[in-house]
Short mmCIF file of C-alpha atoms in Angstrom, two decimals:
data_model
loop_
_atom_site.label_atom_id
_atom_site.label_comp_id
_atom_site.label_asym_id
_atom_site.label_seq_id
_atom_site.Cartn_x
_atom_site.Cartn_y
_atom_site.Cartn_z
CA UNK A 1 33.75 22.12 -27.52
CA UNK A 2 33.24 25.60 -26.08
CA UNK A 3 34.93 26.20 -22.67
CA UNK A 4 33.53 27.56 -19.54
CA UNK A 5 31.92 30.81 -19.91
CA UNK A 6 31.25 33.32 -17.13
CA UNK A 7 29.16 36.50 -17.42
CA UNK A 8 29.63 39.49 -16.91
CA UNK A 9 33.48 39.68 -17.10
CA UNK A 10 33.77 42.81 -15.28
CA UNK A 11 31.40 44.46 -12.74
CA UNK A 12 31.38 47.59 -10.48
CA UNK A 13 28.99 47.77 -7.54
CA UNK A 14 28.43 49.85 -4.57
CA UNK A 15 28.36 48.73 -0.97
CA UNK A 16 24.96 47.33 -0.08
CA UNK A 17 24.09 46.30 -3.49
CA UNK A 18 23.64 42.69 -4.59
CA UNK A 19 25.12 40.97 -7.41
CA UNK A 20 24.35 37.82 -9.55
CA UNK A 21 27.18 36.02 -11.66
CA UNK A 22 26.66 33.49 -14.17
CA UNK A 23 28.65 30.47 -15.29
CA UNK A 24 27.96 28.18 -18.10
CA UNK A 25 29.88 24.91 -17.99
CA UNK A 26 31.38 22.80 -20.73
CA UNK A 27 28.63 20.79 -22.62
CA UNK A 28 28.19 17.51 -20.92
CA UNK A 29 29.70 18.69 -17.53
CA UNK A 30 27.45 18.34 -14.73
CA UNK A 31 29.52 19.64 -11.84
CA UNK A 32 30.13 23.38 -11.18
CA UNK A 33 32.37 24.74 -8.49
CA UNK A 34 32.72 28.35 -7.58
CA UNK A 35 35.77 30.13 -6.02
CA UNK A 36 36.79 33.47 -4.89
CA UNK A 37 40.36 34.84 -5.42
CA UNK A 38 41.86 37.88 -3.52
CA UNK A 39 45.36 39.16 -3.19
CA UNK A 40 45.23 38.59 0.49
CA UNK A 41 43.56 35.15 0.86
CA UNK A 42 44.25 33.52 -2.57
CA UNK A 43 41.87 31.06 -3.96
CA UNK A 44 39.09 29.97 -1.80
CA UNK A 45 36.28 27.44 -2.37
CA UNK A 46 32.66 28.72 -2.32
CA UNK A 47 30.49 25.89 -3.21
CA UNK A 48 29.96 23.02 -5.53
CA UNK A 49 26.85 21.95 -7.43
CA UNK A 50 25.78 18.71 -8.99
CA UNK A 51 22.49 17.94 -10.48
CA UNK A 52 20.99 21.06 -9.24
CA UNK A 53 22.06 20.34 -5.49
CA UNK A 54 24.54 21.93 -3.52
CA UNK A 55 27.10 19.07 -2.61
CA UNK A 56 29.77 21.14 -0.54
CA UNK A 57 30.19 24.56 0.83
CA UNK A 58 33.11 26.58 1.87
CA UNK A 59 33.42 28.98 4.82
CA UNK A 60 31.76 32.01 3.56
CA UNK A 61 28.78 33.94 5.12
CA UNK A 62 25.23 33.32 4.23
CA UNK A 63 25.37 36.49 1.97
CA UNK A 64 27.09 34.24 -0.62
CA UNK A 65 24.45 31.91 -2.27
CA UNK A 66 24.26 29.84 -5.55
CA UNK A 67 22.14 27.62 -7.50
CA UNK A 68 22.33 25.15 -10.38
CA UNK A 69 19.67 24.74 -13.24
CA UNK A 70 18.63 21.61 -14.99
CA UNK A 71 20.90 22.46 -17.92
CA UNK A 72 23.89 22.63 -15.55
CA UNK A 73 24.34 26.31 -15.81
CA UNK A 74 24.97 27.98 -12.49
CA UNK A 75 24.55 31.33 -10.72
CA UNK A 76 26.05 32.72 -7.68
CA UNK A 77 24.66 35.66 -5.65
CA UNK A 78 26.14 37.98 -3.22
CA UNK A 79 23.86 40.11 -1.18
CA UNK A 80 24.67 43.22 0.86
CA UNK A 81 28.01 43.72 -0.94
CA UNK A 82 30.90 44.68 1.41
CA UNK A 83 34.25 46.23 0.31
CA UNK A 84 36.10 42.92 0.94
CA UNK A 85 33.90 41.07 -1.66
CA UNK A 86 36.02 42.84 -4.37
CA UNK A 87 37.61 39.82 -5.87
CA UNK A 88 37.88 37.67 -9.01
CA UNK A 89 35.22 35.00 -8.84
CA UNK A 90 35.97 31.88 -10.87
CA UNK A 91 33.79 29.16 -11.82
CA UNK A 92 34.94 25.64 -12.97
CA UNK A 93 33.41 22.65 -14.38
CA UNK A 94 34.01 18.97 -14.32
CA UNK A 95 32.05 15.83 -15.89
CA UNK A 96 31.08 14.44 -12.55
CA UNK A 97 31.11 14.90 -8.79
CA UNK A 98 34.05 13.93 -6.62
CA UNK A 99 35.47 11.70 -9.19
CA UNK A 100 39.21 10.95 -8.20
CA UNK A 101 40.12 11.31 -11.93
CA UNK A 102 38.44 14.60 -12.73
CA UNK A 103 40.11 17.59 -14.05
CA UNK A 104 38.50 20.90 -13.52
CA UNK A 105 38.32 23.49 -16.42
CA UNK A 106 38.12 26.90 -15.38
CA UNK A 107 36.23 29.95 -16.84
CA UNK A 108 37.98 33.32 -17.23
CA UNK A 109 36.50 34.71 -14.34
CA UNK A 110 34.36 37.75 -13.22
CA UNK A 111 36.16 40.60 -11.65
CA UNK A 112 33.98 42.36 -9.08
CA UNK A 113 34.83 45.50 -7.68
CA UNK A 114 32.73 46.96 -4.81
CA UNK A 115 33.09 50.70 -3.96
CA UNK B 1 49.28 26.77 9.50
CA UNK B 2 47.87 26.48 6.04
CA UNK B 3 46.80 22.92 5.16
CA UNK B 4 48.58 23.44 1.70
CA UNK B 5 51.96 25.19 1.65
CA UNK B 6 53.97 26.04 -1.36
CA UNK B 7 57.58 27.18 -1.86
CA UNK B 8 59.03 29.25 -3.01
CA UNK B 9 56.37 32.17 -2.94
CA UNK B 10 58.39 33.87 -5.65
CA UNK B 11 60.97 32.70 -8.22
CA UNK B 12 63.13 34.37 -10.81
CA UNK B 13 64.93 32.31 -13.25
CA UNK B 14 67.15 32.75 -16.39
CA UNK B 15 65.76 31.20 -19.58
CA UNK B 16 66.80 27.66 -19.80
CA UNK B 17 67.04 26.93 -16.11
CA UNK B 18 65.47 23.88 -14.45
CA UNK B 19 62.90 25.04 -12.21
CA UNK B 20 61.34 23.12 -9.15
CA UNK B 21 58.14 24.21 -7.18
CA UNK B 22 57.21 22.32 -4.02
CA UNK B 23 53.92 21.70 -2.47
CA UNK B 24 53.31 20.20 1.10
CA UNK B 25 50.00 19.37 2.58
CA UNK B 26 48.60 18.39 5.87
CA UNK B 27 45.15 16.78 5.08
CA UNK B 28 44.16 13.48 3.65
CA UNK B 29 43.45 13.82 -0.26
CA UNK B 30 41.92 11.87 -2.97
CA UNK B 31 44.00 13.90 -5.66
CA UNK B 32 46.30 16.93 -6.01
CA UNK B 33 46.22 19.47 -8.91
CA UNK B 34 48.82 21.87 -10.50
CA UNK B 35 47.33 24.84 -12.04
CA UNK B 36 48.81 27.68 -14.00
CA UNK B 37 47.36 31.21 -13.87
CA UNK B 38 48.50 33.96 -16.42
CA UNK B 39 48.28 37.65 -15.77
CA UNK B 40 44.57 38.44 -16.33
CA UNK B 41 43.24 35.55 -14.31
CA UNK B 42 42.83 32.66 -16.63
CA UNK B 43 43.47 29.34 -14.87
CA UNK B 44 44.62 26.26 -16.69
CA UNK B 45 44.93 22.77 -15.15
CA UNK B 46 48.30 21.41 -15.82
CA UNK B 47 48.35 18.01 -14.00
CA UNK B 48 46.03 15.81 -11.68
CA UNK B 49 47.84 13.35 -9.75
CA UNK B 50 46.92 10.56 -7.29
CA UNK B 51 50.15 8.87 -7.21
CA UNK B 52 53.64 8.69 -8.86
CA UNK B 53 54.74 11.10 -11.76
CA UNK B 54 53.31 12.68 -14.86
CA UNK B 55 54.90 14.32 -17.69
CA UNK B 56 53.73 16.79 -20.31
CA UNK B 57 56.15 18.39 -22.64
CA UNK B 58 58.64 20.30 -20.50
CA UNK B 59 56.62 19.83 -17.30
CA UNK B 60 56.89 17.01 -14.89
CA UNK B 61 54.70 16.58 -11.62
CA UNK B 62 55.35 14.05 -9.00
CA UNK B 63 53.63 13.24 -5.65
CA UNK B 64 54.86 11.25 -2.63
CA UNK B 65 51.63 10.21 -0.70
CA UNK B 66 53.49 9.13 2.30
CA UNK B 67 55.28 12.37 2.69
CA UNK B 68 52.51 14.46 1.57
CA UNK B 69 54.56 16.22 -0.92
CA UNK B 70 54.43 17.17 -4.44
CA UNK B 71 56.85 18.76 -6.83
CA UNK B 72 56.19 20.54 -10.34
CA UNK B 73 59.45 20.77 -12.42
CA UNK B 74 60.07 22.71 -15.45
CA UNK B 75 62.73 21.82 -17.76
CA UNK B 76 64.43 24.19 -20.11
CA UNK B 77 62.38 27.21 -18.82
CA UNK B 78 61.15 29.88 -21.36
CA UNK B 79 59.79 33.33 -20.75
CA UNK B 80 56.43 32.12 -21.73
CA UNK B 81 56.49 29.89 -18.58
CA UNK B 82 56.19 33.10 -16.59
CA UNK B 83 52.99 32.73 -14.56
CA UNK B 84 51.61 31.77 -11.19
CA UNK B 85 51.67 28.15 -10.23
CA UNK B 86 49.09 26.94 -7.75
CA UNK B 87 48.94 23.71 -5.91
CA UNK B 88 45.62 22.41 -4.99
CA UNK B 89 44.49 19.15 -2.99
CA UNK B 90 41.19 17.51 -3.14
CA UNK B 91 40.07 16.81 0.32
CA UNK B 92 36.17 16.81 -0.12
CA UNK B 93 36.74 20.41 -1.57
CA UNK B 94 39.70 21.83 -3.35
CA UNK B 95 42.05 23.59 -0.93
CA UNK B 96 44.51 25.88 -2.61
CA UNK B 97 48.20 26.80 -1.83
CA UNK B 98 49.08 30.46 -1.98
CA UNK B 99 50.75 30.11 -5.43
CA UNK B 100 54.22 30.57 -6.70
CA UNK B 101 54.95 33.41 -8.83
CA UNK B 102 57.48 32.49 -11.38
CA UNK B 103 59.31 34.89 -13.72
CA UNK B 104 61.70 33.64 -16.41
CA UNK B 105 64.00 36.32 -17.83
CA UNK B 106 65.35 35.88 -21.45
#
């Protein structure tokens, strides 16, 4: 099975722009989660989607949004980019939602640099 | 205080040494994960625990639910084990520790 794929892998934007990142989960996985990783804050949970519905959301401003499509692919969008949004954005998929026995499979990440 | 605390934050070991990384948490959890992240960013899930102990090759993970503590042990460490090891707990969402950067010298 192919792993979790994320596109693009690298991105440079300027302040005020918006960006859309894409994540394709492992075939058959229906839950997709997004995470932000920065040197200062480490890994932080952004949101989780299952069956096209946002099931859980982290403590990020409304500029961060996401969605999931019927084929389980997910996108996240960041509007009005700020310098502090520079980070590695990771997507992870798992077969179901909130299963105690789930393992999350991570994608390679999208490295976003905001200038 | 962070909900998930790891120690140590940095660790340098000689090849062959036995290594222990600790994780303490303060929230109720349904599961605890140990993750490995190599330079370049890719994260691999090593273990998912809800009780007891698991072993995979040279890696052993234990969890004590009553004490809210988990340990990751690496036996006969090797330079290829050099990576950042991250503890994460499932409490609704995943909450991550700050990571332990391990460097194993030949």
